[in-house]
Coordinates of C-alpha atoms and ligand atoms in Angstrom, one line a residue:
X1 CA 27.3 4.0 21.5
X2 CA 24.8 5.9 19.9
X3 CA 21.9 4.1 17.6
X4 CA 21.6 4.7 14.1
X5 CA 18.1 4.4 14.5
X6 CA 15.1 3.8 16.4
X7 CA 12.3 1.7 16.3
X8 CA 9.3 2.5 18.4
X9 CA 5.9 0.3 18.2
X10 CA 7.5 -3.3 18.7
X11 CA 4.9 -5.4 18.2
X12 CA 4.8 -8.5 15.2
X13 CA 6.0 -5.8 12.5
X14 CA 8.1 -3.5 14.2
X15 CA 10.5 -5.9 16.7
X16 CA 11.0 -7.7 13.2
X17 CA 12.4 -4.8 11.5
X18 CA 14.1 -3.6 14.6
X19 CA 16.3 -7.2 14.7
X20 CA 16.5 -6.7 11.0
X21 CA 18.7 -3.6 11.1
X22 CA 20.2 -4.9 14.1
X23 CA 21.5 -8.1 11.8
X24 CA 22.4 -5.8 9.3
X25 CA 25.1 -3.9 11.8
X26 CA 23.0 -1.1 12.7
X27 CA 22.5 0.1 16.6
X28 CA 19.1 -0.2 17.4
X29 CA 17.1 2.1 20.0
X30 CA 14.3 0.1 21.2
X31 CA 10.9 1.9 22.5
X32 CA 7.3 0.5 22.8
X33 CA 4.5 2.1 25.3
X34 CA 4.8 -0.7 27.6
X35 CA 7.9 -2.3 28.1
X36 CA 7.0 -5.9 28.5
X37 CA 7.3 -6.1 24.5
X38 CA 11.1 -4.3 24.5
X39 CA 11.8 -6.6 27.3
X40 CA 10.6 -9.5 25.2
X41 CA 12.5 -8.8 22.1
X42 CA 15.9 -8.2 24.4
X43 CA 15.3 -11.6 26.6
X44 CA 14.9 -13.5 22.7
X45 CA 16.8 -11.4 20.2
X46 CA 19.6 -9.6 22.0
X47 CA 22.2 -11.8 20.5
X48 CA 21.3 -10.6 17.2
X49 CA 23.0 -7.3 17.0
X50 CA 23.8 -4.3 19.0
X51 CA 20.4 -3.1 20.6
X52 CA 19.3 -0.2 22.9
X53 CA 16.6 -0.9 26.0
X54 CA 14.5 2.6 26.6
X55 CA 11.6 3.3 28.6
X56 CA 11.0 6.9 28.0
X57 CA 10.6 8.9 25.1
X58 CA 13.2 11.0 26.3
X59 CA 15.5 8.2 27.0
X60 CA 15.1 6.9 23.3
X61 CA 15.5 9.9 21.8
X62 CA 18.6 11.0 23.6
X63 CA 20.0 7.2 22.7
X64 CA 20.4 8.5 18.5
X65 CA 22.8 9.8 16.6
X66 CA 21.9 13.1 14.6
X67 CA 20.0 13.6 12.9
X68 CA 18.0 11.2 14.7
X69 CA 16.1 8.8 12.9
X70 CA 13.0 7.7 14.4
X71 CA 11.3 4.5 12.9
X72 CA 6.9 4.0 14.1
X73 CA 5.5 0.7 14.0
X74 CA 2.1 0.7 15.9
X75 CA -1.4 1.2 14.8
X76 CA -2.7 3.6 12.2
X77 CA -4.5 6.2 12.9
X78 CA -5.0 8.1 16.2
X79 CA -2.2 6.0 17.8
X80 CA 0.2 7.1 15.0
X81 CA -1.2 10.9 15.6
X82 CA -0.2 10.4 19.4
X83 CA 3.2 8.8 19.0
X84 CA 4.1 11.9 16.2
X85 CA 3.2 14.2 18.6
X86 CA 5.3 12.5 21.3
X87 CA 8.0 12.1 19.7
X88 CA 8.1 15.8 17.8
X89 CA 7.8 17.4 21.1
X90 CA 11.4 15.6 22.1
X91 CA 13.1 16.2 18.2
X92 CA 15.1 19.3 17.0
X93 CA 15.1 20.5 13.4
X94 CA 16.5 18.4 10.9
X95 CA 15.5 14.9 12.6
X96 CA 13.4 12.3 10.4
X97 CA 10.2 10.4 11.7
X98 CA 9.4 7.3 9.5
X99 CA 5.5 5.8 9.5
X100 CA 5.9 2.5 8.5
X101 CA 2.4 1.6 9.4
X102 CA -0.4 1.7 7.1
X103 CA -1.5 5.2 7.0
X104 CA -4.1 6.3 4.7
X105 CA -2.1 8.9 2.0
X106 CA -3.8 11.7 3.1
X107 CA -2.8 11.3 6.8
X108 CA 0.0 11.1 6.0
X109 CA 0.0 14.5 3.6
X110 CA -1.6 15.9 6.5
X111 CA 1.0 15.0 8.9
X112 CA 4.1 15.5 6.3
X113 CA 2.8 19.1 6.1
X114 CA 2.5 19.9 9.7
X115 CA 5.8 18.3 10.7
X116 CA 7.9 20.3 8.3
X117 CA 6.0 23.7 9.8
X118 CA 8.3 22.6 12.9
X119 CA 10.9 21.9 11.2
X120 CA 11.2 18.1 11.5
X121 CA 11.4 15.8 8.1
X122 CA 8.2 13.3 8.3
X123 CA 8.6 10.1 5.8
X124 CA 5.8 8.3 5.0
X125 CA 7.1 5.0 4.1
X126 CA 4.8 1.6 2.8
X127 CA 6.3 -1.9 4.2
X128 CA 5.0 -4.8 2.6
X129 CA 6.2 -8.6 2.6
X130 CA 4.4 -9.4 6.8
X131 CA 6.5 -10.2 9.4
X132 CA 8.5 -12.6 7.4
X133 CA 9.6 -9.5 4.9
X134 CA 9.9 -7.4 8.0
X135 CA 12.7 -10.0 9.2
X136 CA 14.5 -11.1 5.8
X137 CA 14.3 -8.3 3.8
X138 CA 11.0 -6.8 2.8
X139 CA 9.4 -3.9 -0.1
X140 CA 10.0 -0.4 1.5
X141 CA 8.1 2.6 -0.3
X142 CA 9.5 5.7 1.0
X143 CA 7.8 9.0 0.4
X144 CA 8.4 12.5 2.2
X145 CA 10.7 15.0 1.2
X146 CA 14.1 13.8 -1.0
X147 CA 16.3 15.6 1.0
X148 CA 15.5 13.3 4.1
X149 CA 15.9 9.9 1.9
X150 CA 20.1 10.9 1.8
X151 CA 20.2 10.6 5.9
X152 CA 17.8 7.6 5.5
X153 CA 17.8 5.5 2.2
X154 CA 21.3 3.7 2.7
X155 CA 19.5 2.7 6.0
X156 CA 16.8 1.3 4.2
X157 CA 18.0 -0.5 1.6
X158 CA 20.5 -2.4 3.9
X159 CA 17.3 -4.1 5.2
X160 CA 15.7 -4.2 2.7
X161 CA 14.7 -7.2 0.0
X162 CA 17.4 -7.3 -2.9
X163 CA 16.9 -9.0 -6.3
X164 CA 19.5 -8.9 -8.9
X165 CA 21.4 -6.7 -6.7
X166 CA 19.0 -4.0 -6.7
X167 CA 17.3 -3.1 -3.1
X168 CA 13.4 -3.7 -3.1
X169 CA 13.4 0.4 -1.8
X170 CA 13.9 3.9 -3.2
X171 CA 12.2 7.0 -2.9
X172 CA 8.9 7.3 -4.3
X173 CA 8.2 10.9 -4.1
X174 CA 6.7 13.6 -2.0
X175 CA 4.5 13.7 1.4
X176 CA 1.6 10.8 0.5
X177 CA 3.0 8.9 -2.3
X178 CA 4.7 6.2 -0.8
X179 CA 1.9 5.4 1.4
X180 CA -0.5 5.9 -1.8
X181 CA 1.3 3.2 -3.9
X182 CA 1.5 0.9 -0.6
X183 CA -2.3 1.5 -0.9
X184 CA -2.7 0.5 -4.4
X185 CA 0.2 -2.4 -3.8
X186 CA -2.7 -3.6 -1.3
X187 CA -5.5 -3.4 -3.9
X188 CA -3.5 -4.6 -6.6
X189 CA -2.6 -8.2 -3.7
X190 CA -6.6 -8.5 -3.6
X191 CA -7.5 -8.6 -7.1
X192 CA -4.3 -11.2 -7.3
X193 CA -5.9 -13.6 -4.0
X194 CA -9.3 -13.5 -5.8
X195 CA -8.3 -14.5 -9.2
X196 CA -6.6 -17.3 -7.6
X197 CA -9.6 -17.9 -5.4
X198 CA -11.7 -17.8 -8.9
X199 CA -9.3 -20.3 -10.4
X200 CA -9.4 -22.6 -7.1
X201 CA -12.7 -22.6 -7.3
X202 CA -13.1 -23.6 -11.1
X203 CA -11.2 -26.1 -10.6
X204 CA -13.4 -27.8 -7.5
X205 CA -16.3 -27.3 -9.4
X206 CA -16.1 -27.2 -12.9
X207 CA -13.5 -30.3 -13.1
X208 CA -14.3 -32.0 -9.8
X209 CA -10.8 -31.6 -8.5
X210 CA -9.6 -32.3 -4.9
X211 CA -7.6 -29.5 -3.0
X212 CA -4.8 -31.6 -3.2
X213 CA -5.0 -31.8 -7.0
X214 CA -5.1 -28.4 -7.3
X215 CA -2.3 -27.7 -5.0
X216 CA -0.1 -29.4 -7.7
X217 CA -1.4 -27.5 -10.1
X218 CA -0.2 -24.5 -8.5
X219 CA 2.8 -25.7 -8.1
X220 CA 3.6 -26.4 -11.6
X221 CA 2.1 -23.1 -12.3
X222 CA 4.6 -21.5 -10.5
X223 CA 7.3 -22.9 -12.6
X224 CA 6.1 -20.3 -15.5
X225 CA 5.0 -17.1 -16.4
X226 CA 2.5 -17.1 -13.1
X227 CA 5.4 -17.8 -10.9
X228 CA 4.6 -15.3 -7.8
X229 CA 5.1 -15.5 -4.3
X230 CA 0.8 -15.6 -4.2
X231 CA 0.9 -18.9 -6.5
X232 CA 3.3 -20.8 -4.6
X233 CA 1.9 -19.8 -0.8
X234 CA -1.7 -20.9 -2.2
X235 CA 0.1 -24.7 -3.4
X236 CA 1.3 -24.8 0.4
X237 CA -2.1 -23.6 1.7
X238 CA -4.0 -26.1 -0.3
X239 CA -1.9 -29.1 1.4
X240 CA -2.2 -28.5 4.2
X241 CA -4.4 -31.4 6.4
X242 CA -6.1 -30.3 9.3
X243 CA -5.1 -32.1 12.1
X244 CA -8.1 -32.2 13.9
X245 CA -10.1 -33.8 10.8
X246 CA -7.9 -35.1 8.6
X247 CA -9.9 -33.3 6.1
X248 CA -8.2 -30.6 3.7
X249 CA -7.6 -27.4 6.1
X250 CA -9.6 -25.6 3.3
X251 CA -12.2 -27.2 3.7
X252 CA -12.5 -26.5 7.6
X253 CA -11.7 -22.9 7.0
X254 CA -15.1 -20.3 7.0
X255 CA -15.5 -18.9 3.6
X256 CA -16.0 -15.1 4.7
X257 CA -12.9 -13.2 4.4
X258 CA -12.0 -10.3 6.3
X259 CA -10.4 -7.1 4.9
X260 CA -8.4 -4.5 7.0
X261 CA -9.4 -2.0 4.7
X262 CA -6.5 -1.4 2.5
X263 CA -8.5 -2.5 -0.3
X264 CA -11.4 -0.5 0.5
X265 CA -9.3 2.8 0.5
X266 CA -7.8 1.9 -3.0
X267 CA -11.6 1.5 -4.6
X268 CA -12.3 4.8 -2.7
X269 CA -9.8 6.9 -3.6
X270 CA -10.0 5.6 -7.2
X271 CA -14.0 6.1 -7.5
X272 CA -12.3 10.3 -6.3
X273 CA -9.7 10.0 -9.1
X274 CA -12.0 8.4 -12.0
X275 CA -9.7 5.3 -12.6
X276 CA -11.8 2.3 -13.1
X277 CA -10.0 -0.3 -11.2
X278 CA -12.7 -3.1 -11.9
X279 CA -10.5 -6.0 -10.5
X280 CA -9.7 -4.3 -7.3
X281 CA -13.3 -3.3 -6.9
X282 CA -14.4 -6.4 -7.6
X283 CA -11.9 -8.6 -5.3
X284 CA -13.3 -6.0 -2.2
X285 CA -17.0 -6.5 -3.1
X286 CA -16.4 -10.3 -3.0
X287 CA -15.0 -10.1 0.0
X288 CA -17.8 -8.5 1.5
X289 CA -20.1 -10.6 0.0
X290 CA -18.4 -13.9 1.3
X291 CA -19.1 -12.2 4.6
X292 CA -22.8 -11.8 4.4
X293 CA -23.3 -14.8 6.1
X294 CA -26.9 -14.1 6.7
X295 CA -28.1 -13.4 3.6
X296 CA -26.0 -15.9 1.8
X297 CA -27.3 -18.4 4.0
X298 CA -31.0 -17.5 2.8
X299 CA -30.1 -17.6 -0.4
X300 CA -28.6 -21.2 -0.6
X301 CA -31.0 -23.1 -3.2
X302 CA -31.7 -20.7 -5.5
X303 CA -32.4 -21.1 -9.2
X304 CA -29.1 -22.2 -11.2
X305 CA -30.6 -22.7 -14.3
X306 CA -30.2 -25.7 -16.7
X307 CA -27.0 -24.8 -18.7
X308 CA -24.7 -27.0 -17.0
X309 CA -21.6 -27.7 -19.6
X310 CA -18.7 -29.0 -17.7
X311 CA -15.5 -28.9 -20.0
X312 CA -15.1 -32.1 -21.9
X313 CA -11.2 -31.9 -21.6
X314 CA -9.7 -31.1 -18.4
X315 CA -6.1 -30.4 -19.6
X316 CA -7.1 -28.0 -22.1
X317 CA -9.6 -26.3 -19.4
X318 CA -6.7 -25.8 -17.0
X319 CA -4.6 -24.2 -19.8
X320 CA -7.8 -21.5 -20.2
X321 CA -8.0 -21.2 -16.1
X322 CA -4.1 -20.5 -16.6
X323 CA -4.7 -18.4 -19.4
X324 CA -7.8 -16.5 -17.9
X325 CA -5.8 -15.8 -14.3
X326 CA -2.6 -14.0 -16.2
X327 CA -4.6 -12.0 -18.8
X328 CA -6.5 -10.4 -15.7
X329 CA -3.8 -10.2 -13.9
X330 CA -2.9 -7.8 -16.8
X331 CA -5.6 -6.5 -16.4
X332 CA -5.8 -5.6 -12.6
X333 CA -1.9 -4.4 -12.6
X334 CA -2.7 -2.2 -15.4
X335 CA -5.5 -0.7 -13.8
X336 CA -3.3 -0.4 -10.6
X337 CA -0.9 1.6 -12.4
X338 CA -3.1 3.7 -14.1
X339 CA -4.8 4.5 -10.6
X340 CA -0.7 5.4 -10.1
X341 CA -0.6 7.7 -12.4
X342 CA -3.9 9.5 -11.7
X343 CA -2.4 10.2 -8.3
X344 CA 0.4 11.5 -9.4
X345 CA -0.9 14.0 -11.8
X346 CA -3.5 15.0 -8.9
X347 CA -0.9 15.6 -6.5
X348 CA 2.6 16.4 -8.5
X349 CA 4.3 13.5 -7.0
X350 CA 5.5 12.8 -10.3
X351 CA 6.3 9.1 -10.1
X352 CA 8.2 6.2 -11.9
X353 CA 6.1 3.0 -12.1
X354 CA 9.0 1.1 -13.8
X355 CA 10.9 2.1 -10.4
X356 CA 7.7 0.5 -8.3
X357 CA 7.9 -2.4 -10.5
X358 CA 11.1 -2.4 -9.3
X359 CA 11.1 -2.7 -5.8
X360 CA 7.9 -4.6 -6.1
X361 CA 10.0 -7.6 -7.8
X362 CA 11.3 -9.0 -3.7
X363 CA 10.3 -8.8 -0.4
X364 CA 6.2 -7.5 -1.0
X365 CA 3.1 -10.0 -1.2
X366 CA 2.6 -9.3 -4.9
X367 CA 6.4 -10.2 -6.0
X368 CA 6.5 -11.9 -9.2
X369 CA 8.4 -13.0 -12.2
X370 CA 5.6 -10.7 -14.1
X371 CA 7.0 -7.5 -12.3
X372 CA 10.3 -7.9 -14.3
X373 CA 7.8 -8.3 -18.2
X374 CA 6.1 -4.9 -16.3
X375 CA 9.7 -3.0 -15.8
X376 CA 10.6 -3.9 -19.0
X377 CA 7.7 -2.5 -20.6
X378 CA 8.4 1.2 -18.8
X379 CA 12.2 1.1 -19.6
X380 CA 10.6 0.9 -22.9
X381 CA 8.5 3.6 -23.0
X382 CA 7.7 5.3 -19.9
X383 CA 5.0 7.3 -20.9
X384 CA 2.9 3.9 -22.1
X385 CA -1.5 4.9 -21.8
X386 CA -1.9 1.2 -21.0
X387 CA 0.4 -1.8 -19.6
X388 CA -1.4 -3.4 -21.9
X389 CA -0.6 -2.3 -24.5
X390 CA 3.4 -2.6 -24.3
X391 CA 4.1 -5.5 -26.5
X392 CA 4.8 -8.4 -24.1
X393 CA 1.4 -7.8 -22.8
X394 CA -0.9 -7.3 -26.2
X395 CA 1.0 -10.6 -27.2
X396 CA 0.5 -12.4 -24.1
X397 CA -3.7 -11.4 -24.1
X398 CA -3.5 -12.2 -27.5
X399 CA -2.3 -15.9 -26.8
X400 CA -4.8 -16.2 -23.6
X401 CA -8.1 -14.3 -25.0
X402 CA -9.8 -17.2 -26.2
X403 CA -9.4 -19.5 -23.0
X404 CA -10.2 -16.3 -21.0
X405 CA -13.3 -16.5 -23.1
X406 CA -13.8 -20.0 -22.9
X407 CA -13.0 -19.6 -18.8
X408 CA -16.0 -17.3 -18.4
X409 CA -18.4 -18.9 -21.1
X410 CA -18.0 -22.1 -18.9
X411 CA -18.4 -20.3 -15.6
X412 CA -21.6 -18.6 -16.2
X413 CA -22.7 -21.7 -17.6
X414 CA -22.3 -23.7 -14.7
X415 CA -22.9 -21.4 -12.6
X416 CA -20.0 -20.3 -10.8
X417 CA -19.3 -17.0 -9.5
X418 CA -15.9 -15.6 -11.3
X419 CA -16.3 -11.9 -11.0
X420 CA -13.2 -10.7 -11.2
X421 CA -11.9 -13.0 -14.5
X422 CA -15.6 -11.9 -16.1
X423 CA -15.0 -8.1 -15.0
X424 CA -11.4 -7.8 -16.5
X425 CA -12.4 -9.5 -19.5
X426 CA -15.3 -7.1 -19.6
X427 CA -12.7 -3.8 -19.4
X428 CA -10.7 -5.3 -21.8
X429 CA -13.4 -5.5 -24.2
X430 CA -14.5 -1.9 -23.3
X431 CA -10.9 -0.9 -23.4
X432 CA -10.1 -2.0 -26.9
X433 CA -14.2 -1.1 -28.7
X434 CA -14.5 1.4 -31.1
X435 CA -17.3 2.2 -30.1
X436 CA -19.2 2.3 -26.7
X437 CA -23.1 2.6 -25.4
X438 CA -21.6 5.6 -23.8
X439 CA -23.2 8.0 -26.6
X440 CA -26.3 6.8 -25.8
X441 CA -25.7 7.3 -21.9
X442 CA -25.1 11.1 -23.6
X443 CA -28.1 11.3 -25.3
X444 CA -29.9 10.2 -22.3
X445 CA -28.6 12.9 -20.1
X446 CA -29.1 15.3 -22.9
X447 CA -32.6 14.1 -22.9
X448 CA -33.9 14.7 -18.6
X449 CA -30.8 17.0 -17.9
X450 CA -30.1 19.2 -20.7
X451 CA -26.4 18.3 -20.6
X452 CA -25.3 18.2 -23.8
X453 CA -23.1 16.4 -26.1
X454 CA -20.2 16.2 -28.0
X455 CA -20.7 15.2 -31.8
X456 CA -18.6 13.1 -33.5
X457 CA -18.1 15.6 -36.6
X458 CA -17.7 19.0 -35.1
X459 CA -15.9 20.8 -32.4
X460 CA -18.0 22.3 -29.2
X461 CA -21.1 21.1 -27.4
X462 CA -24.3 20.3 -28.5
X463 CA -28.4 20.0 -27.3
X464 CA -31.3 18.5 -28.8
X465 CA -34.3 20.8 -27.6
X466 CA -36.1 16.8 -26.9
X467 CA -39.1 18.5 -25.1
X468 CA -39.8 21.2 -28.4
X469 CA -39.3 20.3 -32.2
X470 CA -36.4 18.5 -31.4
X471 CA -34.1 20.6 -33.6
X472 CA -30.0 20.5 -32.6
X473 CA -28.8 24.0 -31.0
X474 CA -25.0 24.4 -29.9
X475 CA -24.4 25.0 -26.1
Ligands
NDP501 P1 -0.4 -3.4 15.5 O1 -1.0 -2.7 14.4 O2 -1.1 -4.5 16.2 O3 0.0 -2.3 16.6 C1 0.5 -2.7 17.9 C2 1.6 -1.7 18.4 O4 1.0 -0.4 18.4 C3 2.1 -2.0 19.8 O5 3.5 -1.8 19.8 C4 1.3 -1.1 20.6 O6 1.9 -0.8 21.9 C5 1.3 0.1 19.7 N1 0.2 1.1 20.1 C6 -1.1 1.0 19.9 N2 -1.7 2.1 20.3 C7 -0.8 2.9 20.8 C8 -0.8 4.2 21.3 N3 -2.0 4.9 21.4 N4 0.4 4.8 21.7 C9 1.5 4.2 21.5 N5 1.6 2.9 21.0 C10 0.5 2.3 20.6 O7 1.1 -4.0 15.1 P2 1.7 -4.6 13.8 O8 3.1 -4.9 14.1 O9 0.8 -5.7 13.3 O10 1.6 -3.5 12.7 C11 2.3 -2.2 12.9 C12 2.0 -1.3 11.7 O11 2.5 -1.9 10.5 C13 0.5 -1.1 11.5 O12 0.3 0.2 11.1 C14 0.1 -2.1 10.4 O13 -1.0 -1.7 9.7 C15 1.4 -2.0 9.6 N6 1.7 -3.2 8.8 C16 1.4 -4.5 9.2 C17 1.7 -5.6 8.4 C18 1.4 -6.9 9.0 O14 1.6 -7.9 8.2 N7 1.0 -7.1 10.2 C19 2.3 -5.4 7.1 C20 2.6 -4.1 6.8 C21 2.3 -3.0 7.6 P3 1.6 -1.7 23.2 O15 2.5 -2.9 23.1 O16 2.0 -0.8 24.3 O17 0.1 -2.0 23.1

């Protein structure tokens, strides 16, 4: 029997997905550069479904149905470059190779573009939710040319995650944009770990609590509006005992966190589009500063100052932590969106962000009940400037913004470091002014660059000659 599809790259991500459409009733081709990995997913898996050993490339290609459908799992970059090329030697017009990796956006316009020249449909399609998603159902994103998500989508939302009945996958739009919004899915899963890591760490040092403490506090959390797959994971991770010690496994762990670079690309390719996305910026930079090992170390004993207020009432403090950590969550998904939308208008991809709220709601890292609020608010009105300023949102700052206040008061006081809960509050404060210093950053420019300004009561634009009699002339 012929497969309906084939999965090459069968390492943690890909033999997951592969046994996944297996389950699902789909014949699987099965290819990986060396075979001990197909041979280990056959000697544990094969009962699972209807699966297809190959060794060559030829052999796994002549094993699908047409138009073939070719799935890639392995590394990003050059290895993805060199299993294309493979693979599009051995295809004939009209077949469909899927990246599921994580390819940066433009590699994969690149690639999309150079793929079609030959005739052969090229899909650049996000996976999020890990190995467990990969296996149970996880967030597929799509992108590459609509006419190739007919031959493939049904495929892809069989495996994927469903809530309400509604698969966690459609098609996001042309060439990049699926792995763009996979992009900004990643940045949008930092800012969420560090405002949780801000709020963990509140709580440890501003009310004293034990990681055990907190870890119910998480848990109740996630009975409400912050109820997220994040929230409940961080409960489970704060729990857990190390064996060794006995001591709380957090407190064995190193405190400098890595980044595969998801993260960094978002905060790039927003600084090229002119999005400030403060909370994803921000959750990066803190990452990279909880690796400086070195220089933190040095810096250990350093003045704190003498305004030390620790909150007088701890159940009203963890209401504003509460309050503080879902008003920049706002915050950071808003900004995520409107990085979205400034990618779309660059490239034409046109896209939906009600439909990536969507498919964001099961399978991903960042599902949420607050995906479903986020929907709703673009069924409402698609063409909203801000998330926050659909009414579920406006009201729900409105009801936080003096414990966000109160959370960042506190934390400078005592000095501990919440950058991303300060910096949100900071954009929301910019967002919402009248006014901003910005005319004086004008004025200044005007002043060593002759750049000129814009006045506030006439149309064109306009120089002060600073360095003669400092009269006004128009540009
Ligand atoms: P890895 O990223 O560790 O990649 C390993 C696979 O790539 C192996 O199958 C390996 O083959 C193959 N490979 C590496 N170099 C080459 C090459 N030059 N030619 C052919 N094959 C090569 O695997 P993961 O399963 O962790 O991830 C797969 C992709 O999915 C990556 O792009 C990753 O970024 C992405 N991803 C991962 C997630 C995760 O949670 N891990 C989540 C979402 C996406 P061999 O066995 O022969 O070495």
């Amino acid at each position: 029997e012929l497969a309906q599809i084939g999965v090459t790259g069968l390492a943690v991500m890909g033999s997951n997905i592969a046994r996944n459409f297996a389950r699902h009733g789909h014949t699987v081709a099965l290819h990986n550069r060396s075979i001990a990995k197909t041979d280990a997913l056959l000697a544990e898996h094969a009962s699972e479904g209807n699966f297809v050993r190959t060794e060559t490339i030829e052999e796994f290609i002549s094993a699908l149905q047409k138009p073939r459908r070719v799935l890639i799992m392995v590394k990003a970059g050059d290895p993805t470059d060199a299993v294309i090329e493979e693979l599009a030697g051995a295809m004939e017009e009209g077949d469909i190779i899927i990246d599921g990796g994580n390819a940066l956006y433009t590699d994969t316009i690149r690639r999309e573009a150079s793929l079609k020249e030959r005739g052969l449909h090229f899909v650049g399609a996000g996976i999020s939710g890990g190995e467990e998603g990969a296996l149970n159902g996880p967030s597929i994103m799509p992108g590459g040319p609509a006419e190739s998500y007919k031959a493939l989508g049904p495929l892809l939302e069989s495996i994927s995650a469903q809530v309400d009945g509604t698969p966690c996958c459609t098609h996001i739009g042309p060439d990049g944009s699926g792995h763009f919004v996979k992009m900004v899915h990643n940045g949008i899963e930092y800012a969420d770990m560090q405002l949780i890591g801000e709020a963990y760490n509140l709580f440890r040092d501003a009310l004293d609590y034990s990681p055990a403490q907190i870890a119910d506090v998480f848990t109740e959390w996630n009975n409400g509006d912050l109820e997220s797959y994040l929230v409940e994971i961080t409960a489970e991770v704060l729990k857990q005992v190390d064996a060794k010690t006995g001591q709380p496994l957090v407190d064995v762990i190193v405190d400098a966190a890595e980044q595969k670079g998801t993260g960094r690309w978002t905060v790039k390719a927003a600084l090229d589009l002119g999005v400030p996305v403060t909370g994803i910026a921000e959750a990066v930079f803190a990452r990279a500063l909880s690796g400086s090992r070195a220089q933190r170390a040095a810096a250990v004993g350093l003045a704190s100052g003498s305004l030390a207020d620790k909150p007088a009432d701890a159940e009203q403090f963890t209401h504003d932590i509460s309050r503080a950590l879902y008003a920049s969550k706002i915050v950071a998904y808003a900004q995520g969106f409107d990085q979205i939308a400034a990618g779309s208008s660059e490239y034409d991809w046109n896209l939906h962000p009600g439909d990536l709220a969507t498919i964001w709601r099961g399978g991903c890292i960042i599902r949420a009940r607050f995906l479903d609020r986020i929907k709703d608010a673009y069924d409402d009105n698609a063409e909203l400037p801000s998330l926050i300023l659909a009414p579920y949102f406006r009201e729900a700052i409105e009801n936080a913004i003096d414990s966000w206040r109160r959370v960042v008061i506190t934390a400078a006081s005592l000095g501990i470091p919440v950058p991303a809960f300060a910096s949100s509050l900071a954009y929301y404060d910019a967002l919402r002014a009248e006014r901003l210093p910005a005319a004086l950053t004008q004025g200044q420019r005007d002043f060593f660059g002759a750049h000129t300004y814009e006045r506030t009561d006439s149309e064109g634009k306009f120089h002060t000659l600073w360095s003669g009699d400092r009269s006004e002339v128009q540009a």
